[in-house]
CSV table of C-alpha atoms in Angstrom, one decimal:
chain,number,residue,atom,x,y,z
A,13,MET,CA,146.5,151.9,0.5
A,14,ARG,CA,144.5,152.6,3.3
A,15,ASN,CA,141.6,151.5,4.8
A,16,GLY,CA,138.8,153.9,4.5
A,17,GLY,CA,140.1,155.3,2.2
A,18,ASP,CA,136.1,156.7,0.7
A,19,GLY,CA,134.9,157.0,3.9
A,20,GLU,CA,138.1,159.8,4.5
A,21,SER,CA,137.3,161.1,0.5
A,22,GLU,CA,134.3,162.2,2.0
A,23,GLY,CA,134.9,163.6,5.4
A,24,GLY,CA,137.5,165.9,3.7
A,25,LYS,CA,134.4,166.8,0.9
A,26,THR,CA,132.5,167.8,3.3
A,27,ALA,CA,134.8,169.3,5.7
A,28,MET,CA,135.7,171.4,2.9
A,29,ALA,CA,132.0,172.3,1.9
A,30,ALA,CA,131.5,173.2,5.5
A,31,LEU,CA,135.0,175.6,5.1
A,32,LYS,CA,133.6,177.2,2.5
A,33,LEU,CA,131.0,179.6,3.7
A,34,PRO,CA,133.2,181.1,5.9
A,35,GLU,CA,135.9,182.0,3.9
A,36,MET,CA,133.4,183.2,1.2
A,37,ALA,CA,132.8,185.5,4.2
A,38,LEU,CA,136.1,186.3,5.5
A,39,ARG,CA,136.3,188.1,1.8
A,40,LEU,CA,133.3,189.6,1.7
A,41,CYS,CA,134.8,191.2,5.0
A,42,VAL,CA,137.9,192.8,2.8
A,43,VAL,CA,136.1,194.1,0.2
A,44,PRO,CA,134.9,197.4,2.5
A,45,LEU,CA,138.0,197.0,5.8
A,46,ALA,CA,140.9,197.8,2.7
A,47,VAL,CA,138.8,200.5,1.4
A,48,ALA,CA,138.0,201.8,4.6
A,49,SER,CA,140.9,202.0,5.6
A,50,LEU,CA,142.0,203.6,2.0
A,51,TRP,CA,139.0,205.4,1.8
A,52,GLU,CA,140.4,207.3,5.1
A,53,MET,CA,144.7,207.5,4.9
A,54,ALA,CA,144.3,209.1,1.2
A,55,THR,CA,142.3,211.9,1.9
A,56,ASN,CA,143.7,212.0,4.8
A,57,THR,CA,145.2,216.3,4.9
A,58,GLN,CA,145.4,218.8,7.6
A,59,ALA,CA,146.3,222.0,7.4
A,60,ASP,CA,147.9,224.0,9.9
A,61,ASP,CA,148.7,228.1,9.7
A,62,THR,CA,151.6,227.8,11.6
A,63,TYR,CA,153.3,224.6,10.4
A,64,GLY,CA,151.7,224.2,7.0
A,65,GLU,CA,149.7,221.3,5.7
A,66,VAL,CA,150.4,218.2,5.8
A,67,THR,CA,149.2,214.8,3.5
A,68,PHE,CA,149.6,210.9,3.5
A,69,SER,CA,151.1,211.2,0.3
A,70,ASN,CA,154.0,213.4,2.6
A,71,LEU,CA,154.8,209.6,3.8
A,72,SER,CA,155.3,206.8,2.4
A,73,GLY,CA,154.6,203.9,4.8
A,74,PHE,CA,151.4,206.2,3.8
A,75,LYS,CA,151.9,205.7,0.4
A,76,TYR,CA,152.4,201.8,0.4
A,77,LEU,CA,149.6,201.1,2.9
A,78,VAL,CA,146.9,202.8,0.6
A,79,GLY,CA,149.0,200.2,-2.2
A,80,ILE,CA,148.3,197.1,0.1
A,81,ASN,CA,144.7,197.8,0.3
A,82,ALA,CA,144.3,198.7,-2.5
A,83,ILE,CA,145.6,195.1,-3.8
A,84,ALA,CA,144.2,193.2,-1.4
A,85,ALA,CA,140.8,194.9,-2.3
A,86,ALA,CA,141.0,193.8,-5.6
A,87,TYR,CA,142.3,190.3,-4.5
A,88,SER,CA,139.8,189.7,-2.1
A,89,VAL,CA,137.0,190.6,-5.1
A,90,ALA,CA,138.8,188.6,-8.3
A,91,SER,CA,138.7,185.8,-5.3
A,92,ILE,CA,135.4,186.6,-4.9
A,93,VAL,CA,134.2,186.1,-8.8
A,94,LEU,CA,136.5,183.0,-9.7
A,95,SER,CA,134.6,181.2,-6.5
A,96,CYS,CA,131.2,181.4,-8.1
A,97,PHE,CA,132.4,181.2,-11.8
A,98,LYS,CA,135.2,177.9,-11.4
A,99,SER,CA,135.8,175.8,-7.8
A,100,LEU,CA,138.3,177.1,-6.3
A,101,GLY,CA,138.6,173.2,-6.4
A,102,ARG,CA,141.2,173.9,-8.9
A,103,TYR,CA,143.1,176.8,-8.0
A,104,ASP,CA,144.0,175.8,-4.2
A,105,TRP,CA,148.0,176.3,-5.2
A,106,LEU,CA,147.6,179.4,-6.6
A,107,ILE,CA,144.6,180.7,-3.9
A,108,PHE,CA,147.1,179.7,-1.2
A,109,LEU,CA,150.5,181.1,-2.6
A,110,LEU,CA,148.1,184.7,-3.6
A,111,ASP,CA,146.3,184.6,0.5
A,112,GLN,CA,149.9,184.4,1.4
A,113,ALA,CA,151.5,186.9,0.0
A,114,VAL,CA,148.1,189.5,0.2
A,115,ALA,CA,148.6,188.5,4.2
A,116,TYR,CA,152.6,189.4,3.9
A,117,LEU,CA,152.1,192.5,2.7
A,118,LEU,CA,149.0,193.9,5.0
A,119,VAL,CA,151.1,192.9,7.1
A,120,THR,CA,154.6,194.8,6.4
A,121,SER,CA,152.5,197.8,5.3
A,122,ALA,CA,150.8,197.7,8.5
A,123,ALA,CA,154.5,198.0,10.4
A,124,ALA,CA,155.1,200.6,8.2
A,125,ALA,CA,152.4,202.3,8.7
A,126,ALA,CA,152.4,201.7,12.7
A,127,GLU,CA,155.8,203.2,12.4
A,128,VAL,CA,154.9,207.5,10.8
A,129,VAL,CA,151.8,206.8,13.5
A,130,GLN,CA,153.9,206.3,17.0
A,131,LEU,CA,156.6,208.5,15.9
A,132,ALA,CA,153.3,211.7,15.0
A,133,ARG,CA,152.3,210.7,18.7
A,134,ARG,CA,155.7,210.0,20.4
A,135,GLY,CA,157.7,211.2,18.8
A,136,ASP,CA,161.4,210.6,18.6
A,137,ARG,CA,163.7,212.3,21.6
A,138,GLU,CA,167.1,210.5,20.0
A,139,VAL,CA,167.3,211.7,16.4
A,140,SER,CA,165.1,215.2,18.6
A,141,TRP,CA,162.1,214.6,16.4
A,142,GLY,CA,159.1,216.5,18.3
A,143,GLU,CA,156.0,214.8,18.2
A,144,VAL,CA,153.4,216.5,15.3
A,145,CYS,CA,149.3,214.6,16.6
A,146,SER,CA,148.8,218.2,19.3
A,147,TYR,CA,149.2,220.6,16.5
A,148,PHE,CA,147.9,217.4,12.8
A,149,GLY,CA,145.2,215.7,15.7
A,150,ALA,CA,142.9,215.3,12.9
A,151,PHE,CA,146.0,213.4,10.5
A,152,CYS,CA,146.8,211.4,13.3
A,153,GLY,CA,143.4,210.1,14.3
A,154,LYS,CA,142.2,209.5,10.9
A,155,ALA,CA,145.5,207.8,10.0
A,156,THR,CA,145.1,205.7,13.9
A,157,VAL,CA,141.3,204.5,11.9
A,158,SER,CA,142.7,203.8,8.6
A,159,LEU,CA,145.4,201.7,10.3
A,160,ALA,CA,142.3,199.5,12.8
A,161,LEU,CA,140.8,198.8,9.4
A,162,HIS,CA,143.7,197.6,8.1
A,163,ALA,CA,144.9,195.3,10.9
A,164,ALA,CA,140.8,194.3,10.4
A,165,ALA,CA,142.0,193.6,7.3
A,166,LEU,CA,144.5,192.0,8.3
A,167,ALA,CA,143.0,189.5,10.6
A,168,CYS,CA,140.7,187.8,8.3
A,169,PHE,CA,143.8,188.0,5.8
A,170,VAL,CA,145.2,185.3,8.9
A,171,ALA,CA,142.4,183.5,9.3
A,172,LEU,CA,142.3,183.1,4.8
A,173,SER,CA,145.5,182.0,5.1
A,174,LEU,CA,144.1,179.5,7.3
A,175,LEU,CA,141.5,178.3,5.5
A,176,SER,CA,143.2,177.8,2.1
A,177,ALA,CA,146.5,176.3,4.0
A,178,PHE,CA,144.2,174.1,5.1
A,179,ARG,CA,142.1,172.9,2.0
A,180,VAL,CA,145.4,173.3,0.6
A,181,PHE,CA,147.1,170.5,2.8
A,182,SER,CA,144.0,168.2,3.8
A,183,SER,CA,144.3,167.0,0.4
A,184,CYS,CA,147.9,165.7,0.4
A,185,HIS,CA,148.5,162.6,1.5
A,186,PRO,CA,150.9,161.4,4.3
A,187,PRO,CA,153.9,159.1,2.4
A,188,PRO,CA,153.7,155.5,3.5
A,189,ALA,CA,154.8,154.7,6.8
A,190,ALA,CA,157.8,152.9,6.0
A,191,CYS,CA,158.3,148.7,8.4
A,192,SER,CA,159.8,149.5,12.0
A,193,GLN,CA,160.8,146.1,11.8
A,194,PRO,CA,164.1,145.2,11.0
A,195,HIS,CA,163.9,142.5,7.7
A,196,HIS,CA,166.3,139.1,8.9
A,197,HIS,CA,166.9,137.8,5.5
A,198,GLN,CA,170.5,138.0,5.3
A,199,PRO,CA,171.0,134.7,7.6
A,200,GLU,CA,168.5,132.7,5.3
A,201,ASP,CA,171.4,134.2,2.3
A,202,GLN,CA,174.3,133.6,4.1
A,203,GLY,CA,173.3,129.7,4.4
A,204,LYS,CA,171.9,129.9,0.6
A,205,GLN,CA,175.0,131.0,-0.7
A,206,ALA,CA,177.6,128.3,2.0
A,207,ALA,CA,175.2,125.3,-0.3
């Protein structure tokens, strides 16, 4: 048994209680950020007399961003509601895994959307794709704003992932330390066998 075990568990409980407010604040921040990013992208459309109409649904990276924003917002609301009715302590591992999963989904969707925005802004001369933002400036502007809001939601989820990891792994105790000095029982055992 470790010395001061009661003090350590009390300190751990105090640390967990101190982290509850920042965790809830981050979860609350994710909801409007994800919904605003979703809305900005889902309403993103622009028509040009010469080049036609472009909408977010024409680009798979933007559709993916919209879907992941919906998942992130819904999960944040569900985790907030769950924490109001039950202590999240019972579900620490589940919350940790889901926070990690949503953070990774946000990373992948940000990367996919950023690639599309980059191609729209700069084009790719190697494959003869021209930039399109000079023709669809409003569309590119809204896509950039959506991506920025998405990145802010991602930053919140990175912090949430760290907090939930701290909560889960601070409740785990390290294995007991093995004795670092070798046992010298062999000479005694050999002496008993000889007698």
